Amino acid sequence: MEEKNIKSADTEISKAEACEAVITDVTADLPETSESPLKSLSENILAAIEREAEDVSVLYEKIAVEENMSKDEREAFSREIEVRTKSLEAASVNFLKASSETAKMSDELATRQKDVSSSEKRRTIIAPAPANSVIDAAEKNVKSFAQGINFYKLALICIIGSFVGVVIELLWCIVSNGYVESRSGLVFGPFNILYGVGAIALTAALYKYRNRNIWLSFFMGMLVGSVVEYVCSWAQETVMGSRSWDYSGMPFNLNGRICLLYSIFWGILGVFWIKNLYPRFAFLIVKLPNKIGKIITWVLVVFMIVNCVVSLGAVMRWSERVHEIDAADSFIGETLAEFFDDAFPNEKMSKIYANMVFDTEEEW
């Protein structure tokens, strides 16, 4: 045992020495000054622009007396102006690209440092989320099966988001209303695919901004969340003839499917998601061994597909029962209709979907 401990200590020392060597190599490659060479280059460009402005002012003067030129002189001068104008337009486009890229680098550099510093702060109750840049490095180092944005990561995030969303809404219901009420969107387990789809949409839309400032995440989250909520509401009403939410009584709403207040909530959620929840989920996913992680993902995906199909059938049959459609006349067929009638009667469905509303005055 003692020999094993000695070997373990030696290993830790060698790891520390290796890390120190890497840090030494990296710092050795750093320039003596931390200022970007682009700063001095930009100052030279500004000086060149001032000289260009002086040259262009001479052209202004020539344009004012252009009518005194001969025909040949005027044509030559017009060609000169055309060439100069196009070159200035090209330079303007290049400067805009350069300005955008340097602003992006500046913002990302500062944000990465800020996020890492924030993640290192100790908190007594909830540990801070790891920085996204740390997650990126971990995924690259272990060659994770869910590195970056791919099928495995999005599938796991969808499933985790479907579960966590229901739990959070359930807790909110307890706090705000004082009672427990189902917030599930599927018949098997505490899952709501809306949250999963929202998590996928937010991840796909905000992933490129994960190391940028929070305002980009806010506005993108606001846009993406509103679109997802509107489409899901429209699809549910079109396919099932029902609605799970209606914002018609809220100011600045659009067809009762979305409203400004909840769009702002989506923006806040976008920031909270990409800066806090996503890195936590990604940190858990990166810990899964590649082979096991792939197997778990496929098993959960199959389960969720079956769950979604059964849930869709159960809700469609529930809607038919609300509208007094017999099993023999069911859209899904008499056999399936009878199965759903037995397995998912109205009382059971009303407990699962506590807020489901159909376009009828009849209640269950």
mmCIF file of N, CA and C in Angstrom, residues 74-134:
data_model
loop_
_atom_site.group_PDB
_atom_site.id
_atom_site.type_symbol
_atom_site.label_atom_id
_atom_site.label_comp_id
_atom_site.label_asym_id
_atom_site.label_seq_id
_atom_site.Cartn_x
_atom_site.Cartn_y
_atom_site.Cartn_z
ATOM 1 N N ARG A 74 -11.983 65.686 -69.153
ATOM 2 C CA ARG A 74 -13.136 65.311 -68.327
ATOM 3 C C ARG A 74 -13.322 63.799 -68.286
ATOM 4 N N GLU A 75 -13.160 63.121 -69.442
ATOM 5 C CA GLU A 75 -13.304 61.654 -69.474
ATOM 6 C C GLU A 75 -12.218 60.986 -68.638
ATOM 7 N N ALA A 76 -10.992 61.477 -68.751
ATOM 8 C CA ALA A 76 -9.893 60.910 -67.962
ATOM 9 C C ALA A 76 -10.129 61.134 -66.475
ATOM 10 N N PHE A 77 -10.644 62.329 -66.137
ATOM 11 C CA PHE A 77 -10.913 62.643 -64.736
ATOM 12 C C PHE A 77 -12.051 61.771 -64.186
ATOM 13 N N SER A 78 -13.053 61.512 -65.020
ATOM 14 C CA SER A 78 -14.170 60.647 -64.603
ATOM 15 C C SER A 78 -13.687 59.232 -64.309
ATOM 16 N N ARG A 79 -12.781 58.734 -65.173
ATOM 17 C CA ARG A 79 -12.221 57.394 -64.932
ATOM 18 C C ARG A 79 -11.419 57.377 -63.625
ATOM 19 N N GLU A 80 -10.688 58.454 -63.381
ATOM 20 C CA GLU A 80 -9.905 58.549 -62.150
ATOM 21 C C GLU A 80 -10.827 58.524 -60.923
ATOM 22 N N ILE A 81 -11.922 59.280 -60.987
ATOM 23 C CA ILE A 81 -12.878 59.317 -59.875
ATOM 24 C C ILE A 81 -13.514 57.938 -59.666
ATOM 25 N N GLU A 82 -13.842 57.265 -60.770
ATOM 26 C CA GLU A 82 -14.478 55.948 -60.684
ATOM 27 C C GLU A 82 -13.557 54.939 -60.013
ATOM 28 N N VAL A 83 -12.264 54.937 -60.444
ATOM 29 C CA VAL A 83 -11.293 54.017 -59.846
ATOM 30 C C VAL A 83 -11.111 54.322 -58.370
ATOM 31 N N ARG A 84 -11.006 55.615 -58.032
ATOM 32 C CA ARG A 84 -10.786 56.016 -56.647
ATOM 33 C C ARG A 84 -11.995 55.647 -55.787
ATOM 34 N N THR A 85 -13.195 55.854 -56.321
ATOM 35 C CA THR A 85 -14.422 55.549 -55.573
ATOM 36 C C THR A 85 -14.532 54.061 -55.270
ATOM 37 N N LYS A 86 -14.280 53.218 -56.289
ATOM 38 C CA LYS A 86 -14.367 51.774 -56.084
ATOM 39 C C LYS A 86 -13.328 51.281 -55.085
ATOM 40 N N SER A 87 -12.123 51.847 -55.150
ATOM 41 C CA SER A 87 -11.079 51.418 -54.212
ATOM 42 C C SER A 87 -11.435 51.835 -52.781
ATOM 43 N N LEU A 88 -12.057 53.016 -52.624
ATOM 44 C CA LEU A 88 -12.484 53.461 -51.298
ATOM 45 C C LEU A 88 -13.633 52.603 -50.772
ATOM 46 N N GLU A 89 -14.548 52.209 -51.662
ATOM 47 C CA GLU A 89 -15.647 51.326 -51.260
ATOM 48 C C GLU A 89 -15.116 49.976 -50.791
ATOM 49 N N ALA A 90 -14.128 49.433 -51.548
ATOM 50 C CA ALA A 90 -13.520 48.154 -51.155
ATOM 51 C C ALA A 90 -12.807 48.283 -49.814
ATOM 52 N N ALA A 91 -12.102 49.408 -49.638
ATOM 53 C CA ALA A 91 -11.410 49.644 -48.372
ATOM 54 C C ALA A 91 -12.407 49.754 -47.225
ATOM 55 N N SER A 92 -13.546 50.419 -47.479
ATOM 56 C CA SER A 92 -14.579 50.564 -46.453
ATOM 57 C C SER A 92 -15.122 49.211 -46.007
ATOM 58 N N VAL A 93 -15.369 48.315 -46.992
ATOM 59 C CA VAL A 93 -15.854 46.969 -46.668
ATOM 60 C C VAL A 93 -14.816 46.215 -45.835
ATOM 61 N N ASN A 94 -13.556 46.327 -46.235
ATOM 62 C CA ASN A 94 -12.490 45.652 -45.489
ATOM 63 C C ASN A 94 -12.374 46.186 -44.062
ATOM 64 N N PHE A 95 -12.509 47.509 -43.926
ATOM 65 C CA PHE A 95 -12.428 48.112 -42.596
ATOM 66 C C PHE A 95 -13.590 47.662 -41.711
ATOM 67 N N LEU A 96 -14.784 47.539 -42.313
ATOM 68 C CA LEU A 96 -15.935 47.064 -41.548
ATOM 69 C C LEU A 96 -15.712 45.640 -41.064
ATOM 70 N N LYS A 97 -15.179 44.793 -41.962
ATOM 71 C CA LYS A 97 -14.874 43.410 -41.571
ATOM 72 C C LYS A 97 -13.817 43.388 -40.470
ATOM 73 N N ALA A 98 -12.781 44.223 -40.645
ATOM 74 C CA ALA A 98 -11.715 44.277 -39.642
ATOM 75 C C ALA A 98 -12.248 44.767 -38.309
ATOM 76 N N SER A 99 -13.114 45.787 -38.359
ATOM 77 C CA SER A 99 -13.697 46.317 -37.125
ATOM 78 C C SER A 99 -14.544 45.265 -36.427
ATOM 79 N N SER A 100 -15.350 44.536 -37.218
ATOM 80 C CA SER A 100 -16.203 43.494 -36.643
ATOM 81 C C SER A 100 -15.379 42.373 -36.020
ATOM 82 N N GLU A 101 -14.334 41.934 -36.731
ATOM 83 C CA GLU A 101 -13.518 40.827 -36.238
ATOM 84 C C GLU A 101 -12.711 41.216 -34.999
ATOM 85 N N THR A 102 -12.142 42.421 -35.010
ATOM 86 C CA THR A 102 -11.356 42.844 -33.843
ATOM 87 C C THR A 102 -12.256 43.071 -32.636
ATOM 88 N N ALA A 103 -13.465 43.612 -32.863
ATOM 89 C CA ALA A 103 -14.418 43.790 -31.757
ATOM 90 C C ALA A 103 -14.831 42.436 -31.191
ATOM 91 N N LYS A 104 -15.024 41.462 -32.099
ATOM 92 C CA LYS A 104 -15.375 40.112 -31.664
ATOM 93 C C LYS A 104 -14.252 39.498 -30.834
ATOM 94 N N MET A 105 -13.008 39.623 -31.304
ATOM 95 C CA MET A 105 -11.870 39.072 -30.563
ATOM 96 C C MET A 105 -11.719 39.728 -29.204
ATOM 97 N N SER A 106 -11.885 41.047 -29.168
ATOM 98 C CA SER A 106 -11.765 41.776 -27.915
ATOM 99 C C SER A 106 -12.825 41.334 -26.918
ATOM 100 N N ASP A 107 -14.076 41.240 -27.414
ATOM 101 C CA ASP A 107 -15.180 40.833 -26.548
ATOM 102 C C ASP A 107 -14.990 39.411 -26.043
ATOM 103 N N GLU A 108 -14.609 38.494 -26.949
ATOM 104 C CA GLU A 108 -14.458 37.092 -26.548
ATOM 105 C C GLU A 108 -13.290 36.896 -25.596
ATOM 106 N N LEU A 109 -12.211 37.606 -25.832
ATOM 107 C CA LEU A 109 -11.048 37.487 -24.958
ATOM 108 C C LEU A 109 -11.397 37.935 -23.538
ATOM 109 N N ALA A 110 -12.062 39.095 -23.436
ATOM 110 C CA ALA A 110 -12.447 39.616 -22.124
ATOM 111 C C ALA A 110 -13.484 38.709 -21.461
ATOM 112 N N THR A 111 -14.448 38.200 -22.258
ATOM 113 C CA THR A 111 -15.515 37.367 -21.701
ATOM 114 C C THR A 111 -14.982 36.028 -21.214
ATOM 115 N N ARG A 112 -14.083 35.406 -21.982
ATOM 116 C CA ARG A 112 -13.496 34.140 -21.552
ATOM 117 C C ARG A 112 -12.784 34.305 -20.207
ATOM 118 N N GLN A 113 -12.002 35.368 -20.088
ATOM 119 C CA GLN A 113 -11.291 35.610 -18.838
ATOM 120 C C GLN A 113 -12.265 35.849 -17.687
ATOM 121 N N LYS A 114 -13.314 36.622 -17.948
ATOM 122 C CA LYS A 114 -14.315 36.922 -16.923
ATOM 123 C C LYS A 114 -15.047 35.662 -16.488
ATOM 124 N N ASP A 115 -15.438 34.822 -17.461
ATOM 125 C CA ASP A 115 -16.170 33.589 -17.138
ATOM 126 C C ASP A 115 -15.318 32.628 -16.318
ATOM 127 N N VAL A 116 -14.043 32.494 -16.684
ATOM 128 C CA VAL A 116 -13.159 31.606 -15.930
ATOM 129 C C VAL A 116 -12.959 32.135 -14.510
ATOM 130 N N SER A 117 -12.783 33.435 -14.377
ATOM 131 C CA SER A 117 -12.615 34.030 -13.046
ATOM 132 C C SER A 117 -13.859 33.829 -12.197
ATOM 133 N N SER A 118 -15.038 33.970 -12.823
ATOM 134 C CA SER A 118 -16.295 33.787 -12.091
ATOM 135 C C SER A 118 -16.479 32.345 -11.660
ATOM 136 N N SER A 119 -16.072 31.409 -12.527
ATOM 137 C CA SER A 119 -16.250 29.991 -12.202
ATOM 138 C C SER A 119 -15.320 29.532 -11.088
ATOM 139 N N GLU A 120 -14.246 30.298 -10.842
ATOM 140 C CA GLU A 120 -13.298 29.932 -9.787
ATOM 141 C C GLU A 120 -13.719 30.453 -8.421
ATOM 142 N N LYS A 121 -14.716 31.353 -8.391
ATOM 143 C CA LYS A 121 -15.177 31.874 -7.112
ATOM 144 C C LYS A 121 -15.948 30.806 -6.353
ATOM 145 N N ARG A 122 -15.686 30.687 -5.063
ATOM 146 C CA ARG A 122 -16.355 29.677 -4.244
ATOM 147 C C ARG A 122 -17.671 30.227 -3.706
ATOM 148 N N ARG A 123 -18.704 29.401 -3.774
ATOM 149 C CA ARG A 123 -19.987 29.777 -3.219
ATOM 150 C C ARG A 123 -20.402 28.711 -2.214
ATOM 151 N N THR A 124 -21.112 29.135 -1.206
ATOM 152 C CA THR A 124 -21.436 28.223 -0.108
ATOM 153 C C THR A 124 -22.548 27.250 -0.457
ATOM 154 N N ILE A 125 -23.507 27.653 -1.282
ATOM 155 C CA ILE A 125 -24.673 26.802 -1.550
ATOM 156 C C ILE A 125 -24.535 26.071 -2.887
ATOM 157 N N ILE A 126 -24.464 26.823 -3.970
ATOM 158 C CA ILE A 126 -24.379 26.231 -5.312
ATOM 159 C C ILE A 126 -23.031 26.585 -5.932
ATOM 160 N N ALA A 127 -22.316 25.566 -6.354
ATOM 161 C CA ALA A 127 -21.014 25.801 -6.988
ATOM 162 C C ALA A 127 -21.224 26.499 -8.332
ATOM 163 N N PRO A 128 -20.346 27.416 -8.700
ATOM 164 C CA PRO A 128 -20.484 28.100 -9.985
ATOM 165 C C PRO A 128 -20.326 27.142 -11.156
ATOM 166 N N ALA A 129 -20.971 27.462 -12.248
ATOM 167 C CA ALA A 129 -20.863 26.627 -13.451
ATOM 168 C C ALA A 129 -19.470 26.763 -14.040
ATOM 169 N N PRO A 130 -18.937 25.693 -14.607
ATOM 170 C CA PRO A 130 -17.632 25.800 -15.271
ATOM 171 C C PRO A 130 -17.728 26.724 -16.481
ATOM 172 N N ALA A 131 -16.649 27.399 -16.790
ATOM 173 C CA ALA A 131 -16.633 28.294 -17.951
ATOM 174 C C ALA A 131 -16.730 27.484 -19.236
ATOM 175 N N ASN A 132 -17.399 28.048 -20.240
ATOM 176 C CA ASN A 132 -17.548 27.345 -21.517
ATOM 177 C C ASN A 132 -16.202 27.050 -22.168
ATOM 178 N N SER A 133 -15.235 27.947 -21.998
ATOM 179 C CA SER A 133 -13.918 27.710 -22.580
ATOM 180 C C SER A 133 -13.241 26.510 -21.933
ATOM 181 N N VAL A 134 -13.517 26.288 -20.653
ATOM 182 C CA VAL A 134 -12.970 25.113 -19.954
ATOM 183 C C VAL A 134 -13.620 23.839 -20.499
#
